[in-house]
Amino acid sequence: MPRSRDPNLDLLRAIAILMVLAFHIVPMWPTKYPALKAATHLGKYGVILFFVLSGWLIGGIYWREYAKEGRVRLGNFWMRRWMRTAPPYFAGVLLGYGAVRLARYEPFDFRYLFFLQNYETDMPFYRISWSLCVEEHFYLVLPFVGFALTKLNRTWAAIALWTLPLLPPLLRVIDPNAGLETPFGYGHAATHLIAEGLILGVAASFTARFFPQTWASIQKAASYLFVPALLVFASLTWWDEHSIYYAGQSVVAFCCLVWLAALAGRRAVPYSANSVVYAIAITSYSVYLTHSLAIHFARRYFVPKGSLGSELLCLVLWLTLIAASGILFYFCIERTAIALRERVTRQTKDPQGTSS
């Protein structure tokens, strides 16, 4: 594992993608297991864990450059973010639309080229891409928010950042186009309605950079709150859908922040430095982009015959196909995009030659 990586964050990233996989595999499994479906329903919040991690990591990059140079080079910041995420995203959209075109001859929606499909009333295809739209909007807006915050006293900037996560749940309540009953699109995936996890991650990175003693206190408190946060998260199983929609998503984001604060920069917890965890973590983006297509393919061609042995064999085949698709995509698309980014932005590195 590269020394620059935090194994504890890799563990959280691996957990996040496994949660998402469990949430999508169980409902698609030909044999219905209601208890298992209920147990894995919370897996959908793996995306919020990804958001908190992204806010922490990208916010950390932003604040580190600002603290070091007194400014952030916007062109370099945006170029590095977009070259890291956009090429794999467009490859995923191409694969997703290709499958849809073959299956039902659906016309292409050009909003997918501009990361705007999460603002449609009902996303027509490749619905997992909603979270990538949120991420890209976050990359676009963060420098402007960061610039505004640098004009404030740092204490007031911190207060503003820690207050901003209240905005998405408030907008879910007052936005007439939001609501639990809406199709999967704007009401469930619009960036301004679901961004509290990203904002919390940025607030945490700001505090860690400019208020290290306060951050140390937060981390100490988080270590005691780690298990209670797990219990609160598990309790969402018994929340009604309206409570989850309007408040539960913010509760999940806060729980994810507790876990991140308890683990980030600390001694590696057991198994976090494991090579399997590392492999899952570094391929998580590629697996996320390809897993829905792999699941649909597996559901069509690997159907259990009813016996336990058949069920287990098909599960192994499903998981193998998902992993193989993600790994192939990672080596062919994602790593190529990373290498291209390093070549294109090489001349815009800082004087020490570090990159992010």
XYZ file of C-alpha atoms in Angstrom:
356
model
C 0.000 0.000 0.000
C 1.379 3.463 -0.860
C 2.474 5.309 2.266
C 0.384 8.335 1.297
C -2.817 6.338 1.765
C -4.635 6.155 5.078
C -5.552 2.470 5.561
C -8.432 3.390 7.857
C -10.011 5.505 5.133
C -9.451 2.667 2.678
C -11.394 0.453 5.084
C -14.275 2.952 5.151
C -14.195 3.182 1.368
C -14.281 -0.598 1.043
C -17.189 -0.787 3.483
C -19.046 1.877 1.491
C -18.857 -0.003 -1.815
C -19.758 -3.321 -0.152
C -22.822 -1.647 1.376
C -23.901 -0.406 -2.048
C -23.379 -3.847 -3.586
C -25.436 -5.552 -0.880
C -28.235 -3.019 -1.352
C -28.383 -3.645 -5.103
C -27.740 -7.394 -5.219
C -30.343 -8.615 -2.723
C -33.439 -7.043 -4.382
C -32.243 -8.294 -7.784
C -31.660 -11.844 -6.559
C -34.179 -14.208 -8.213
C -35.084 -15.847 -4.888
C -36.704 -13.434 -2.460
C -35.403 -13.209 1.110
C -37.449 -10.501 2.898
C -35.377 -10.598 6.095
C -32.126 -10.283 4.159
C -33.572 -7.466 2.076
C -34.533 -5.599 5.244
C -31.064 -6.182 6.705
C -29.285 -4.849 3.625
C -31.660 -1.956 2.930
C -29.379 0.454 4.787
C -26.660 -0.373 2.270
C -27.939 2.456 0.104
C -26.322 4.849 2.558
C -22.902 3.657 1.482
C -23.154 6.527 -1.004
C -23.407 9.021 1.872
C -20.276 7.490 3.401
C -18.590 8.071 0.035
C -19.779 11.693 0.142
C -18.313 12.314 3.603
C -15.015 10.738 2.547
C -14.956 12.824 -0.633
C -15.678 16.045 1.246
C -12.887 15.248 3.698
C -10.313 14.321 1.051
C -11.055 16.988 -1.563
C -11.636 19.625 1.089
C -8.300 18.649 2.585
C -6.588 19.128 -0.781
C -8.201 22.551 -1.162
C -7.358 23.815 2.329
C -3.831 22.409 2.196
C -3.055 24.354 -0.968
C -4.657 27.493 0.433
C -2.691 27.235 3.688
C 0.554 26.652 1.799
C 0.255 29.205 -1.002
C -2.402 31.644 0.182
C -4.513 30.801 -2.860
C -5.872 27.862 -4.824
C -5.151 27.578 -8.545
C -8.661 26.955 -9.810
C -7.689 25.675 -13.246
C -5.363 23.093 -11.760
C -7.867 22.144 -9.046
C -10.716 21.594 -11.500
C -8.521 19.897 -14.099
C -7.200 17.363 -11.615
C -10.635 16.616 -10.197
C -12.359 16.267 -13.551
C -9.614 14.267 -15.216
C -9.743 11.882 -12.280
C -13.503 11.327 -12.339
C -14.973 12.395 -15.688
C -13.327 9.925 -18.135
C -14.450 6.851 -16.137
C -17.880 8.438 -15.717
C -18.332 8.955 -19.461
C -17.136 5.416 -20.132
C -19.721 4.186 -17.630
C -22.466 6.242 -19.270
C -21.474 4.821 -22.657
C -21.744 1.270 -21.323
C -25.011 2.022 -19.535
C -26.623 3.645 -22.536
C -25.349 0.896 -24.821
C -27.196 -1.669 -22.723
C -30.356 0.456 -22.679
C -30.201 1.037 -26.414
C -29.906 -2.676 -27.101
C -32.707 -3.539 -24.687
C -35.338 -0.909 -25.472
C -34.032 1.465 -28.189
C -34.289 4.437 -25.860
C -32.975 7.782 -27.215
C -29.940 9.275 -25.525
C -30.511 12.028 -22.973
C -27.851 14.682 -23.493
C -28.139 15.910 -19.917
C -25.889 12.965 -19.056
C -23.054 14.775 -20.839
C -23.359 17.715 -18.444
C -24.025 15.865 -15.171
C -27.584 17.197 -15.028
C -29.602 13.978 -15.021
C -30.057 14.095 -11.250
C -32.241 17.173 -11.826
C -34.647 15.278 -14.070
C -38.000 14.357 -12.562
C -37.333 10.698 -13.334
C -33.868 9.548 -14.416
C -34.326 7.417 -17.551
C -31.326 5.055 -17.263
C -28.026 4.409 -15.474
C -29.505 5.719 -12.263
C -26.425 5.073 -10.155
C -24.846 8.036 -11.955
C -26.826 10.467 -9.781
C -24.115 10.430 -7.121
C -21.443 11.282 -9.699
C -23.475 14.347 -10.652
C -23.502 15.424 -7.014
C -19.732 14.945 -6.808
C -19.057 16.956 -9.968
C -21.296 19.797 -8.810
C -19.381 19.728 -5.526
C -16.039 20.056 -7.337
C -17.415 23.003 -9.299
C -18.854 24.902 -6.333
C -16.255 24.195 -3.633
C -13.663 26.760 -4.830
C -16.266 29.542 -4.846
C -17.477 28.655 -1.362
C -13.877 28.316 -0.223
C -12.989 31.727 -1.660
C -15.923 33.345 0.142
C -14.928 31.687 3.409
C -11.358 32.968 3.145
C -12.763 36.487 3.336
C -14.144 35.743 6.794
C -12.433 35.423 10.123
C -11.526 31.733 10.397
C -13.740 31.235 13.412
C -16.718 32.612 11.516
C -15.735 30.561 8.479
C -15.784 27.422 10.626
C -19.174 28.363 12.074
C -20.531 28.931 8.563
C -19.211 25.576 7.349
C -20.645 23.644 10.283
C -24.004 25.410 9.783
C -24.275 24.704 6.047
C -25.168 20.984 6.504
C -28.527 22.152 7.865
C -29.424 23.513 4.433
C -30.166 20.266 2.512
C -32.667 18.858 5.067
C -34.326 22.273 5.238
C -34.626 22.343 1.447
C -36.088 18.821 1.449
C -38.868 20.178 3.645
C -39.624 23.421 1.812
C -38.893 22.508 -1.832
C -42.280 21.807 -3.486
C -40.614 19.507 -6.024
C -39.001 17.336 -3.359
C -40.755 14.552 -1.518
C -40.709 10.877 -0.794
C -43.454 10.113 -3.315
C -41.597 11.569 -6.302
C -39.970 9.259 -8.907
C -36.251 8.612 -8.603
C -34.802 11.832 -9.900
C -34.888 15.399 -8.638
C -36.685 14.701 -5.365
C -34.179 12.062 -4.274
C -30.967 12.985 -6.064
C -30.779 16.752 -6.696
C -27.463 18.002 -5.377
C -28.839 20.711 -3.104
C -31.160 18.175 -1.455
C -28.542 15.542 -0.652
C -25.201 17.337 -0.161
C -24.895 17.413 3.646
C -22.380 14.564 3.685
C -20.018 16.428 1.369
C -20.397 19.630 3.376
C -19.678 17.843 6.653
C -16.534 16.353 5.146
C -15.347 19.787 4.013
C -16.130 21.280 7.434
C -14.134 18.519 9.091
C -11.152 19.066 6.772
C -11.254 22.828 7.446
C -11.271 22.236 11.191
C -8.444 19.712 10.994
C -6.321 22.143 8.968
C -6.904 25.410 10.822
C -8.072 24.310 14.292
C -5.975 21.212 15.029
C -6.626 21.264 18.769
C -10.371 21.429 18.203
C -10.095 18.606 15.684
C -8.139 16.517 18.193
C -10.986 17.003 20.675
C -13.533 16.030 18.016
C -11.558 12.890 17.240
C -11.391 11.959 20.913
C -15.152 12.418 21.265
C -15.728 10.464 18.044
C -13.822 7.481 19.417
C -16.391 7.277 22.228
C -19.305 7.893 19.864
C -18.233 5.284 17.304
C -20.374 2.437 18.640
C -23.364 4.668 19.540
C -23.263 5.964 15.954
C -23.422 2.369 14.718
C -26.479 1.766 16.903
C -28.175 4.949 15.698
C -27.445 3.950 12.110
C -28.888 0.469 12.681
C -31.996 2.009 14.261
C -32.905 3.522 10.887
C -34.224 0.069 10.010
C -37.250 0.903 12.162
C -37.708 4.503 11.046
C -40.624 5.253 8.760
C -39.788 6.331 5.218
C -40.864 9.949 5.698
C -38.614 10.403 8.728
C -35.705 8.870 6.839
C -36.269 11.122 3.836
C -36.497 14.368 5.766
C -34.090 13.707 8.652
C -32.545 10.256 8.379
C -30.154 11.146 5.580
C -28.640 13.884 7.746
C -28.410 11.463 10.662
C -26.536 9.012 8.431
C -24.151 11.753 7.286
C -23.413 12.656 10.898
C -22.801 8.994 11.788
C -20.399 8.714 8.850
C -18.596 11.825 10.061
C -18.208 10.248 13.512
C -16.642 7.141 11.981
C -14.326 9.206 9.809
C -13.252 11.428 12.714
C -12.589 8.392 14.891
C -10.379 6.742 12.272
C -8.740 9.388 10.042
C -5.028 9.720 10.661
C -5.076 7.233 13.530
C -3.184 3.981 13.957
C -4.417 1.419 11.448
C -7.256 -0.628 12.898
C -7.231 -4.423 12.440
C -7.584 -5.537 8.800
C -7.512 -1.974 7.427
C -4.046 -2.510 5.935
C -5.102 -5.841 4.446
C -4.308 -6.206 0.744
C -7.899 -7.253 0.005
C -9.248 -4.109 1.671
C -6.760 -2.035 -0.312
C -7.787 -3.695 -3.591
C -11.484 -3.125 -2.893
C -10.815 0.495 -1.937
C -8.778 1.467 -4.993
C -11.231 -0.185 -7.395
C -14.357 1.073 -5.595
C -15.056 3.831 -8.139
C -14.779 1.429 -11.069
C -16.877 -1.186 -9.290
C -19.503 1.455 -8.544
C -19.660 2.502 -12.199
C -19.985 -1.055 -13.527
C -21.781 -3.063 -10.843
C -25.343 -2.350 -11.958
C -24.608 -3.590 -15.477
C -22.848 -6.662 -14.085
C -25.817 -7.428 -11.825
C -28.311 -7.181 -14.687
C -26.143 -9.451 -16.836
C -25.709 -11.964 -14.012
C -29.441 -11.969 -13.266
C -30.128 -12.890 -16.859
C -27.566 -15.655 -17.287
C -26.811 -17.015 -13.796
C -30.139 -18.008 -12.244
C -30.165 -20.355 -9.215
C -32.218 -23.536 -9.619
C -33.639 -23.579 -6.110
C -31.156 -25.693 -4.167
C -28.760 -24.218 -1.616
C -25.787 -25.357 -3.684
C -27.162 -23.649 -6.763
C -27.808 -20.458 -4.786
C -24.247 -20.400 -3.451
C -22.745 -21.143 -6.866
C -24.724 -18.341 -8.491
C -23.758 -15.950 -5.701
C -20.094 -16.732 -6.327
C -20.617 -16.203 -10.065
C -22.426 -12.897 -9.481
C -19.707 -11.589 -7.176
C -16.977 -12.790 -9.518
C -18.589 -11.016 -12.465
C -19.015 -7.800 -10.465
C -15.404 -7.908 -9.277
C -14.021 -8.818 -12.702
C -15.981 -6.029 -14.398
C -14.768 -3.476 -11.880
C -11.149 -4.617 -12.028
C -11.126 -4.644 -15.838
C -12.680 -1.176 -15.917
C -10.145 0.051 -13.365
C -7.108 -1.110 -15.323
C -8.449 -0.156 -18.759
C -10.219 3.128 -17.987
C -9.644 4.529 -14.516
C -5.877 3.986 -14.273
C -5.474 5.318 -17.809
C -7.353 8.479 -16.802
C -5.139 8.883 -13.733
C -1.969 8.485 -15.813
C -3.247 10.972 -18.392
C -4.074 13.437 -15.636
C -0.538 13.244 -14.293
C 0.890 13.886 -17.760
C -1.425 16.807 -18.520
C -1.081 18.516 -15.135
C 2.601 17.723 -14.569
C 3.628 21.289 -15.332
C 1.119 22.707 -12.874
C 2.456 20.906 -9.822
C 3.696 22.944 -6.905
C 7.433 23.702 -6.562
C 7.998 20.607 -4.424
C 6.537 18.466 -7.178
C 3.762 17.010 -5.056
C 0.438 16.213 -6.621
C -3.046 15.349 -5.468
